[in-house]
CSV table of C-alpha atoms in Angstrom, one decimal:
chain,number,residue,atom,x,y,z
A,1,UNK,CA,-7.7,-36.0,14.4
A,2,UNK,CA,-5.7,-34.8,17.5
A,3,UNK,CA,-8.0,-33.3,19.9
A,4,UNK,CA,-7.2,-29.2,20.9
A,5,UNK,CA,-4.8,-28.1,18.7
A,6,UNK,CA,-7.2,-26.5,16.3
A,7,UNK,CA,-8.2,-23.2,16.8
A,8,UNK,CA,-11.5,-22.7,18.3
A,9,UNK,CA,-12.0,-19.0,17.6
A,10,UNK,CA,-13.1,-19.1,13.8
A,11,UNK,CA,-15.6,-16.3,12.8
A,12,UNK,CA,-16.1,-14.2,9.9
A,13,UNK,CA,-13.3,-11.5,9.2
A,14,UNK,CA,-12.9,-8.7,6.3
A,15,UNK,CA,-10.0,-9.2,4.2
A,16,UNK,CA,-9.2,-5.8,2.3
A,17,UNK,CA,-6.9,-5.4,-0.8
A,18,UNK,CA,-5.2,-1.8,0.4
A,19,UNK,CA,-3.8,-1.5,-3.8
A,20,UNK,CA,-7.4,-1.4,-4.9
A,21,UNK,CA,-9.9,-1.0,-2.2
A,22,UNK,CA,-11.3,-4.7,-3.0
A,23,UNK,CA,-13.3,-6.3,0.2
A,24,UNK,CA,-14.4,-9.9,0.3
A,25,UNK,CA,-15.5,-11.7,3.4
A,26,UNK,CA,-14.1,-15.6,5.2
A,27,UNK,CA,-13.8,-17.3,8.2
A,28,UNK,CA,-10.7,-16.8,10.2
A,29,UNK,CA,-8.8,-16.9,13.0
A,30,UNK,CA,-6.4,-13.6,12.4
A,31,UNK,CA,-6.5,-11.3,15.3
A,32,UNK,CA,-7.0,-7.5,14.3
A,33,UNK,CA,-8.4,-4.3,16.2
A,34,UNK,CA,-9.5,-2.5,13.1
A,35,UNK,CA,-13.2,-3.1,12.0
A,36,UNK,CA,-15.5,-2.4,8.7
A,37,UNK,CA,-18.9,-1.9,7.7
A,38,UNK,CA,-20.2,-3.9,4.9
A,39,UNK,CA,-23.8,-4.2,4.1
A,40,UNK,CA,-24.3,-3.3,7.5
A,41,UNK,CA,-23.0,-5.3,9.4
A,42,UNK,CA,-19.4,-4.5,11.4
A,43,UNK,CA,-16.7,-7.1,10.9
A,44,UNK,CA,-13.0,-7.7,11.8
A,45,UNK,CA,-10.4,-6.0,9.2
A,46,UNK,CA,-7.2,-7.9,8.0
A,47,UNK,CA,-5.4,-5.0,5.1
A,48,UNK,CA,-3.4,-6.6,2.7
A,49,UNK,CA,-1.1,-5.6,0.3
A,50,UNK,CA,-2.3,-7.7,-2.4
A,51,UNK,CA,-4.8,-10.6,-3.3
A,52,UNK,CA,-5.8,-12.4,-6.0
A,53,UNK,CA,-7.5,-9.2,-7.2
A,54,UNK,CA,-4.3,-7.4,-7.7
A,55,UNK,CA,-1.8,-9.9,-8.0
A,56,UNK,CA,-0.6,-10.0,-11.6
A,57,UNK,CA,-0.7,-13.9,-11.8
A,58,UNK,CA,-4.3,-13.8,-11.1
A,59,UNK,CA,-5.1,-11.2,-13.4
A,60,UNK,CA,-3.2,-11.8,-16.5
A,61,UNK,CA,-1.7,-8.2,-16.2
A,62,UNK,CA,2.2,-7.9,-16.0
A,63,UNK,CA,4.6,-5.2,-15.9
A,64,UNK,CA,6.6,-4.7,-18.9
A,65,UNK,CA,10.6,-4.8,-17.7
A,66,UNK,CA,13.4,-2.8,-19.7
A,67,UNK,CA,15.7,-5.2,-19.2
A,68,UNK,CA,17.8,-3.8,-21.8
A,69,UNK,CA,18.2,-0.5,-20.3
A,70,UNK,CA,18.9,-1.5,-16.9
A,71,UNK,CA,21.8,-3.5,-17.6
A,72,UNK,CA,23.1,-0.6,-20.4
A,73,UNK,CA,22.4,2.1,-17.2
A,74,UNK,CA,24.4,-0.3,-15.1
A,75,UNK,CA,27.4,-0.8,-17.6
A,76,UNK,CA,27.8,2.9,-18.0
A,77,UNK,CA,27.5,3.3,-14.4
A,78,UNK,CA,30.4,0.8,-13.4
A,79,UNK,CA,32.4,1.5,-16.3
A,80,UNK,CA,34.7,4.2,-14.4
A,81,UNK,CA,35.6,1.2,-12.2
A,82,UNK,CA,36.5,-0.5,-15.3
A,83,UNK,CA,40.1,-0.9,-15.7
């Protein structure tokens, strides 16, 4: 391995799912000015939008599309262009 151009700064940062209020703990190297208590002890915070505790992939939950009646509110909307 090429010597110095790894990061050196690794340390343990709080990654927090802002969609459901889900913390879990890694190493990192992300640079943040917020911080958190867990079990007392004050970490670095990284928010996210989603993770794999929210993400519908990971938790077999999908939204149900109406494909159907989009496309039937689009016709009806374009059909005055309709000629």
């Amino acid at each position: 391995m090429r010597k110095g151009i790894h990061p050196e700064n690794y340390r343990v940062v709080a990654f927090k799912d802002m969609s459901n209020d889900d913390v879990f703990l890694t190493k990192s190297t992300a640079d943040t000015n917020e911080t958190i208590e867990v079990d007392g002890v004050e970490y670095p915070l990284v928010k996210m939008e989603i993770s794999r505790t929210s993400h519908p992939y990971y938790t077999g939950k999908s939204k149900l599309v109406d494909t159907a009646g989009r496309i039937d509110k689009f016709k009806t909307k374009y059909a005055k262009f309709k000629k």
